[in-house]
């Protein structure tokens, strides 16, 4: 699991606290297994491709004790705005949900000798970073994933693992960075398509065509509000299997005209940049 990342000497490992939607300021619009936000001024160690373990702190836990519940890979770390504290967000690239929660009272956890830091007290007070992000060692990461993921499940690259094992992952509609392209009828399309991916892409990119800059609301008023099509930069029909879709990098809004022109030649799809050059002429 996550073998390629674990074998990379540059990969760093973290425990990140998540509140499950409770008491989150609007700028930190965290969604488990979708995106994670924090202040770069407080914690600036994370890079794209680093691995993490999810932890639910005791104050947000339904069990009155903290627990670990999943693992994943950080995507690109992007600045949200230019405020002093430098808020950033990372969309989760790949992930796995633990098939059993690791509670603070778990005996294996209590007996484990952490490699990133010695636990000198019998309780967990001040053991994890107060800012919600704690850097750990590779051995710590592997220990937690070994407990959290059942040993009888096939261990392979999570890029294909996440949605193939439905006992670990919630229903397809529950995440944004998701699996699409699997050949079965879920949403009534030839290939799987997640409507939330479209919604998330438009939240990121807006409703203006990225090729010709046309905006339907500006032209038609209220009737044109929030009308636009969303283009898969790599067509699902060419993928032929399920794949991870990141709405920031893999989806882009286009007006119907530009969208049709890009797909005009079925076996030689034009790129958005190529179409932009034609529009400029």
mmCIF file of C-alpha atoms in Angstrom:
data_model
loop_
_atom_site.group_PDB
_atom_site.id
_atom_site.type_symbol
_atom_site.label_atom_id
_atom_site.label_comp_id
_atom_site.label_asym_id
_atom_site.label_seq_id
_atom_site.Cartn_x
_atom_site.Cartn_y
_atom_site.Cartn_z
ATOM 1 C CA UNK A 1 0.000 0.000 0.000
ATOM 2 C CA UNK A 2 1.428 3.389 -1.040
ATOM 3 C CA UNK A 3 4.554 1.419 -1.943
ATOM 4 C CA UNK A 4 5.934 3.903 -4.455
ATOM 5 C CA UNK A 5 5.640 6.791 -2.004
ATOM 6 C CA UNK A 6 7.043 4.835 0.948
ATOM 7 C CA UNK A 7 10.095 3.757 -1.058
ATOM 8 C CA UNK A 8 10.829 7.359 -2.048
ATOM 9 C CA UNK A 9 13.527 8.755 0.267
ATOM 10 C CA UNK A 10 12.055 12.257 -0.084
ATOM 11 C CA UNK A 11 8.613 11.297 1.232
ATOM 12 C CA UNK A 12 7.693 12.703 4.634
ATOM 13 C CA UNK A 13 5.049 11.276 6.954
ATOM 14 C CA UNK A 14 2.453 13.078 9.061
ATOM 15 C CA UNK A 15 -0.508 12.728 11.381
ATOM 16 C CA UNK A 16 -3.154 15.336 10.636
ATOM 17 C CA UNK A 17 -6.104 16.209 12.857
ATOM 18 C CA UNK A 18 -9.507 16.596 11.265
ATOM 19 C CA UNK A 19 -12.719 17.671 12.946
ATOM 20 C CA UNK A 20 -15.285 15.967 10.773
ATOM 21 C CA UNK A 21 -16.911 19.263 9.780
ATOM 22 C CA UNK A 22 -17.240 20.632 13.311
ATOM 23 C CA UNK A 23 -16.288 24.209 14.169
ATOM 24 C CA UNK A 24 -14.316 24.770 10.981
ATOM 25 C CA UNK A 25 -13.721 28.363 9.949
ATOM 26 C CA UNK A 26 -14.920 29.067 6.415
ATOM 27 C CA UNK A 27 -11.373 29.322 5.090
ATOM 28 C CA UNK A 28 -10.559 25.823 6.365
ATOM 29 C CA UNK A 29 -13.243 23.979 4.432
ATOM 30 C CA UNK A 30 -11.803 20.539 5.186
ATOM 31 C CA UNK A 31 -13.492 17.416 3.864
ATOM 32 C CA UNK A 32 -12.158 14.050 4.936
ATOM 33 C CA UNK A 33 -10.523 12.185 2.048
ATOM 34 C CA UNK A 34 -11.111 15.184 -0.230
ATOM 35 C CA UNK A 35 -9.041 18.164 0.885
ATOM 36 C CA UNK A 36 -7.137 19.498 3.885
ATOM 37 C CA UNK A 37 -6.287 23.110 4.720
ATOM 38 C CA UNK A 38 -3.902 24.697 7.192
ATOM 39 C CA UNK A 39 -1.732 27.769 7.773
ATOM 40 C CA UNK A 40 1.678 27.625 6.138
ATOM 41 C CA UNK A 41 3.040 30.082 8.699
ATOM 42 C CA UNK A 42 2.416 27.502 11.427
ATOM 43 C CA UNK A 43 3.351 24.346 9.566
ATOM 44 C CA UNK A 44 5.348 24.497 6.360
ATOM 45 C CA UNK A 45 6.822 21.016 6.073
ATOM 46 C CA UNK A 46 4.286 19.293 3.819
ATOM 47 C CA UNK A 47 5.033 18.712 0.130
ATOM 48 C CA UNK A 48 3.099 17.102 -2.681
ATOM 49 C CA UNK A 49 3.423 13.317 -2.481
ATOM 50 C CA UNK A 50 3.900 13.164 1.299
ATOM 51 C CA UNK A 51 1.854 10.617 3.236
ATOM 52 C CA UNK A 52 -0.461 11.167 6.195
ATOM 53 C CA UNK A 53 -2.605 9.429 8.785
ATOM 54 C CA UNK A 54 -5.983 10.918 9.722
ATOM 55 C CA UNK A 55 -6.641 11.484 13.449
ATOM 56 C CA UNK A 56 -9.924 12.585 15.024
ATOM 57 C CA UNK A 57 -9.075 14.499 18.246
ATOM 58 C CA UNK A 58 -10.852 13.612 21.466
ATOM 59 C CA UNK A 59 -12.882 16.838 21.554
ATOM 60 C CA UNK A 60 -14.456 15.924 18.203
ATOM 61 C CA UNK A 61 -14.655 12.180 18.756
ATOM 62 C CA UNK A 62 -17.933 10.337 19.210
ATOM 63 C CA UNK A 63 -16.068 7.859 21.440
ATOM 64 C CA UNK A 64 -14.658 10.401 23.934
ATOM 65 C CA UNK A 65 -11.147 9.422 22.894
ATOM 66 C CA UNK A 66 -9.124 10.213 19.803
ATOM 67 C CA UNK A 67 -8.790 7.700 17.005
ATOM 68 C CA UNK A 68 -7.032 7.123 13.672
ATOM 69 C CA UNK A 69 -9.294 6.317 10.740
ATOM 70 C CA UNK A 70 -7.481 6.531 7.415
ATOM 71 C CA UNK A 71 -4.401 7.371 5.382
ATOM 72 C CA UNK A 72 -3.633 9.196 2.167
ATOM 73 C CA UNK A 73 -1.321 11.130 -0.104
ATOM 74 C CA UNK A 74 -1.121 14.917 -0.204
ATOM 75 C CA UNK A 75 -1.671 16.511 -3.600
ATOM 76 C CA UNK A 76 -0.207 19.877 -4.564
ATOM 77 C CA UNK A 77 -0.119 22.461 -1.763
ATOM 78 C CA UNK A 78 -1.772 25.648 -3.051
ATOM 79 C CA UNK A 79 -2.034 29.063 -1.444
ATOM 80 C CA UNK A 80 -5.668 30.041 -0.790
ATOM 81 C CA UNK A 81 -5.070 33.790 -0.531
ATOM 82 C CA UNK A 82 -2.372 36.297 0.408
ATOM 83 C CA UNK A 83 -3.309 36.707 4.067
ATOM 84 C CA UNK A 84 -0.502 37.015 6.607
ATOM 85 C CA UNK A 85 -0.807 33.457 7.918
ATOM 86 C CA UNK A 86 -0.578 32.030 4.380
ATOM 87 C CA UNK A 87 -3.543 29.623 4.355
ATOM 88 C CA UNK A 88 -3.028 26.692 1.992
ATOM 89 C CA UNK A 89 -5.080 23.726 0.802
ATOM 90 C CA UNK A 90 -4.135 20.315 -0.547
ATOM 91 C CA UNK A 91 -6.511 18.031 -2.419
ATOM 92 C CA UNK A 92 -5.990 14.430 -1.357
ATOM 93 C CA UNK A 93 -4.515 12.505 -4.259
ATOM 94 C CA UNK A 94 -5.018 8.913 -3.092
ATOM 95 C CA UNK A 95 -6.410 7.433 0.110
ATOM 96 C CA UNK A 96 -7.636 4.426 2.027
ATOM 97 C CA UNK A 97 -10.134 4.314 4.890
ATOM 98 C CA UNK A 98 -9.245 1.976 7.723
ATOM 99 C CA UNK A 99 -11.616 -0.972 7.986
ATOM 100 C CA UNK A 100 -11.367 -0.643 11.762
ATOM 101 C CA UNK A 101 -10.752 2.497 13.816
ATOM 102 C CA UNK A 102 -7.621 2.677 15.947
ATOM 103 C CA UNK A 103 -8.814 4.093 19.259
ATOM 104 C CA UNK A 104 -6.484 5.747 21.756
ATOM 105 C CA UNK A 105 -7.172 2.855 24.114
ATOM 106 C CA UNK A 106 -6.116 0.235 21.546
ATOM 107 C CA UNK A 107 -3.685 -2.110 23.321
ATOM 108 C CA UNK A 108 -1.290 -2.348 20.358
ATOM 109 C CA UNK A 109 -1.187 1.431 20.182
ATOM 110 C CA UNK A 110 -0.527 1.771 23.909
ATOM 111 C CA UNK A 111 2.335 -0.729 23.726
ATOM 112 C CA UNK A 112 3.905 0.745 20.587
ATOM 113 C CA UNK A 113 7.219 2.581 20.901
ATOM 114 C CA UNK A 114 6.934 5.588 18.625
ATOM 115 C CA UNK A 115 9.952 6.427 16.496
ATOM 116 C CA UNK A 116 9.355 10.166 15.983
ATOM 117 C CA UNK A 117 9.029 10.906 19.701
ATOM 118 C CA UNK A 118 9.143 9.066 23.010
ATOM 119 C CA UNK A 119 5.870 8.879 24.890
ATOM 120 C CA UNK A 120 6.984 9.432 28.477
ATOM 121 C CA UNK A 121 3.561 9.724 30.112
ATOM 122 C CA UNK A 122 0.846 7.121 30.560
ATOM 123 C CA UNK A 123 -1.603 9.436 28.805
ATOM 124 C CA UNK A 124 -1.487 11.225 25.461
ATOM 125 C CA UNK A 125 -1.297 14.774 26.811
ATOM 126 C CA UNK A 126 0.777 17.075 24.579
ATOM 127 C CA UNK A 127 2.018 14.130 22.519
ATOM 128 C CA UNK A 128 0.707 15.447 19.189
ATOM 129 C CA UNK A 129 1.370 18.920 17.805
ATOM 130 C CA UNK A 130 -1.174 21.472 19.024
ATOM 131 C CA UNK A 131 -1.527 22.905 15.500
ATOM 132 C CA UNK A 132 -3.057 19.675 14.253
ATOM 133 C CA UNK A 133 -0.157 18.454 12.111
ATOM 134 C CA UNK A 134 2.573 16.199 13.483
ATOM 135 C CA UNK A 135 5.519 14.867 11.519
ATOM 136 C CA UNK A 136 6.203 11.195 12.251
ATOM 137 C CA UNK A 137 8.603 8.522 11.022
ATOM 138 C CA UNK A 138 8.001 6.030 8.232
ATOM 139 C CA UNK A 139 7.911 3.197 10.771
ATOM 140 C CA UNK A 140 5.103 4.977 12.669
ATOM 141 C CA UNK A 141 3.095 5.380 9.470
ATOM 142 C CA UNK A 142 3.506 1.712 8.532
ATOM 143 C CA UNK A 143 2.574 0.584 12.042
ATOM 144 C CA UNK A 144 -0.733 2.480 11.930
ATOM 145 C CA UNK A 145 -1.658 1.339 8.425
ATOM 146 C CA UNK A 146 -0.846 -2.269 9.337
ATOM 147 C CA UNK A 147 -3.358 -2.092 12.199
ATOM 148 C CA UNK A 148 -5.969 -0.104 10.326
ATOM 149 C CA UNK A 149 -6.149 -2.159 7.125
ATOM 150 C CA UNK A 150 -7.147 -5.808 7.387
ATOM 151 C CA UNK A 151 -4.294 -8.176 6.532
ATOM 152 C CA UNK A 152 -6.478 -10.303 4.214
ATOM 153 C CA UNK A 153 -7.032 -7.393 1.840
ATOM 154 C CA UNK A 154 -4.776 -7.220 -1.226
ATOM 155 C CA UNK A 155 -1.963 -4.720 -0.757
ATOM 156 C CA UNK A 156 -1.415 -2.671 -3.875
ATOM 157 C CA UNK A 157 -1.116 0.877 -5.131
ATOM 158 C CA UNK A 158 -4.003 2.856 -3.642
ATOM 159 C CA UNK A 159 -4.596 4.533 -7.007
ATOM 160 C CA UNK A 160 -6.520 1.387 -7.928
ATOM 161 C CA UNK A 161 -7.214 0.136 -4.424
ATOM 162 C CA UNK A 162 -9.497 2.843 -3.092
ATOM 163 C CA UNK A 163 -12.748 2.091 -4.911
ATOM 164 C CA UNK A 164 -12.117 -1.534 -5.744
ATOM 165 C CA UNK A 165 -12.601 -2.359 -2.056
ATOM 166 C CA UNK A 166 -16.081 -1.091 -1.218
ATOM 167 C CA UNK A 167 -15.841 -2.344 2.365
ATOM 168 C CA UNK A 168 -13.220 0.358 2.984
ATOM 169 C CA UNK A 169 -14.516 3.237 0.899
ATOM 170 C CA UNK A 170 -17.904 4.928 1.272
ATOM 171 C CA UNK A 171 -20.239 5.082 -1.695
ATOM 172 C CA UNK A 172 -18.853 6.791 -4.785
ATOM 173 C CA UNK A 173 -20.896 9.939 -4.236
ATOM 174 C CA UNK A 174 -19.194 10.656 -0.899
ATOM 175 C CA UNK A 175 -15.882 12.028 -2.236
ATOM 176 C CA UNK A 176 -14.746 14.622 -4.746
ATOM 177 C CA UNK A 177 -11.306 13.406 -5.750
ATOM 178 C CA UNK A 178 -12.758 10.159 -6.847
ATOM 179 C CA UNK A 179 -12.708 7.203 -9.184
ATOM 180 C CA UNK A 180 -14.273 7.682 -12.595
ATOM 181 C CA UNK A 181 -14.240 5.727 -15.803
ATOM 182 C CA UNK A 182 -15.148 2.269 -14.546
ATOM 183 C CA UNK A 183 -17.363 0.553 -17.120
ATOM 184 C CA UNK A 184 -20.618 0.055 -15.246
ATOM 185 C CA UNK A 185 -23.884 1.972 -15.085
ATOM 186 C CA UNK A 186 -23.971 4.023 -11.903
ATOM 187 C CA UNK A 187 -25.158 7.422 -13.032
ATOM 188 C CA UNK A 188 -26.725 6.295 -16.297
ATOM 189 C CA UNK A 189 -23.638 7.093 -18.377
ATOM 190 C CA UNK A 190 -21.449 4.727 -20.340
ATOM 191 C CA UNK A 191 -18.670 5.429 -17.834
ATOM 192 C CA UNK A 192 -18.913 6.310 -14.163
ATOM 193 C CA UNK A 193 -19.271 10.064 -13.602
ATOM 194 C CA UNK A 194 -19.593 11.756 -10.250
ATOM 195 C CA UNK A 195 -21.780 14.894 -10.249
ATOM 196 C CA UNK A 196 -19.942 16.157 -7.195
ATOM 197 C CA UNK A 197 -16.735 16.241 -9.204
ATOM 198 C CA UNK A 198 -18.435 18.706 -11.552
ATOM 199 C CA UNK A 199 -19.667 20.795 -8.629
ATOM 200 C CA UNK A 200 -16.224 20.887 -7.055
ATOM 201 C CA UNK A 201 -14.533 21.747 -10.363
ATOM 202 C CA UNK A 202 -16.872 24.710 -10.893
ATOM 203 C CA UNK A 203 -16.305 25.854 -7.329
ATOM 204 C CA UNK A 204 -12.585 25.989 -8.136
ATOM 205 C CA UNK A 205 -12.630 27.293 -11.723
ATOM 206 C CA UNK A 206 -15.842 29.324 -11.933
ATOM 207 C CA UNK A 207 -18.432 29.436 -14.727
ATOM 208 C CA UNK A 208 -16.473 31.201 -17.450
ATOM 209 C CA UNK A 209 -15.293 29.276 -20.487
ATOM 210 C CA UNK A 210 -11.541 28.747 -20.152
ATOM 211 C CA UNK A 211 -11.038 28.776 -23.915
ATOM 212 C CA UNK A 212 -13.016 31.819 -25.128
ATOM 213 C CA UNK A 213 -13.904 33.528 -21.784
ATOM 214 C CA UNK A 214 -17.632 33.462 -22.573
ATOM 215 C CA UNK A 215 -19.907 33.839 -19.540
ATOM 216 C CA UNK A 216 -23.560 32.900 -19.961
ATOM 217 C CA UNK A 217 -24.815 35.003 -17.055
ATOM 218 C CA UNK A 218 -23.104 38.112 -18.446
ATOM 219 C CA UNK A 219 -24.763 37.564 -21.819
ATOM 220 C CA UNK A 220 -28.194 36.199 -20.859
ATOM 221 C CA UNK A 221 -28.691 37.356 -17.292
ATOM 222 C CA UNK A 222 -30.376 35.188 -14.648
ATOM 223 C CA UNK A 223 -31.314 32.412 -17.083
ATOM 224 C CA UNK A 224 -27.633 31.893 -17.886
ATOM 225 C CA UNK A 225 -26.454 31.858 -14.278
ATOM 226 C CA UNK A 226 -24.131 28.952 -13.458
ATOM 227 C CA UNK A 227 -24.571 27.423 -16.912
ATOM 228 C CA UNK A 228 -21.438 25.836 -18.373
ATOM 229 C CA UNK A 229 -20.131 22.432 -19.417
ATOM 230 C CA UNK A 230 -17.243 20.609 -17.748
ATOM 231 C CA UNK A 231 -14.546 19.015 -19.871
ATOM 232 C CA UNK A 232 -12.419 16.034 -18.853
ATOM 233 C CA UNK A 233 -8.925 16.948 -20.003
ATOM 234 C CA UNK A 234 -8.283 13.241 -20.602
ATOM 235 C CA UNK A 235 -11.492 11.608 -21.913
ATOM 236 C CA UNK A 236 -12.805 8.776 -19.759
ATOM 237 C CA UNK A 237 -13.481 6.731 -22.884
ATOM 238 C CA UNK A 238 -9.730 6.677 -23.551
ATOM 239 C CA UNK A 239 -8.880 5.597 -20.029
ATOM 240 C CA UNK A 240 -10.947 2.420 -20.168
ATOM 241 C CA UNK A 241 -10.750 1.798 -16.410
ATOM 242 C CA UNK A 242 -11.384 3.635 -13.168
ATOM 243 C CA UNK A 243 -8.912 6.386 -12.348
ATOM 244 C CA UNK A 244 -8.365 9.143 -9.808
ATOM 245 C CA UNK A 245 -9.896 12.457 -10.901
ATOM 246 C CA UNK A 246 -8.736 15.716 -9.331
ATOM 247 C CA UNK A 247 -11.254 18.477 -10.115
ATOM 248 C CA UNK A 248 -8.565 21.154 -9.982
ATOM 249 C CA UNK A 249 -6.234 19.629 -12.560
ATOM 250 C CA UNK A 250 -8.348 17.157 -14.536
ATOM 251 C CA UNK A 251 -11.580 19.094 -15.141
ATOM 252 C CA UNK A 252 -12.115 22.470 -16.808
ATOM 253 C CA UNK A 253 -15.234 24.542 -17.674
ATOM 254 C CA UNK A 254 -15.966 25.120 -21.368
ATOM 255 C CA UNK A 255 -18.892 26.645 -23.231
ATOM 256 C CA UNK A 256 -20.790 24.172 -25.482
ATOM 257 C CA UNK A 257 -19.235 25.593 -28.656
ATOM 258 C CA UNK A 258 -15.647 25.236 -27.442
ATOM 259 C CA UNK A 259 -16.426 21.854 -25.940
ATOM 260 C CA UNK A 260 -17.738 20.579 -29.286
ATOM 261 C CA UNK A 261 -14.731 21.942 -31.174
ATOM 262 C CA UNK A 262 -12.306 20.181 -28.839
ATOM 263 C CA UNK A 263 -14.079 16.865 -29.508
ATOM 264 C CA UNK A 264 -14.687 17.531 -33.235
ATOM 265 C CA UNK A 265 -12.045 15.012 -34.306
ATOM 266 C CA UNK A 266 -12.802 11.899 -32.345
ATOM 267 C CA UNK A 267 -9.382 10.285 -32.662
ATOM 268 C CA UNK A 268 -7.390 13.497 -32.253
ATOM 269 C CA UNK A 269 -8.854 15.559 -29.440
ATOM 270 C CA UNK A 270 -7.586 19.120 -29.322
ATOM 271 C CA UNK A 271 -6.120 20.525 -26.112
ATOM 272 C CA UNK A 272 -7.634 23.583 -24.444
ATOM 273 C CA UNK A 273 -4.432 25.536 -25.107
ATOM 274 C CA UNK A 274 -4.605 24.666 -28.813
ATOM 275 C CA UNK A 275 -8.190 25.876 -28.981
ATOM 276 C CA UNK A 276 -7.227 29.099 -27.194
ATOM 277 C CA UNK A 277 -4.727 29.837 -29.941
ATOM 278 C CA UNK A 278 -7.428 29.370 -32.590
ATOM 279 C CA UNK A 279 -9.827 31.644 -30.678
ATOM 280 C CA UNK A 280 -7.179 34.386 -30.470
ATOM 281 C CA UNK A 281 -6.741 34.533 -34.273
#
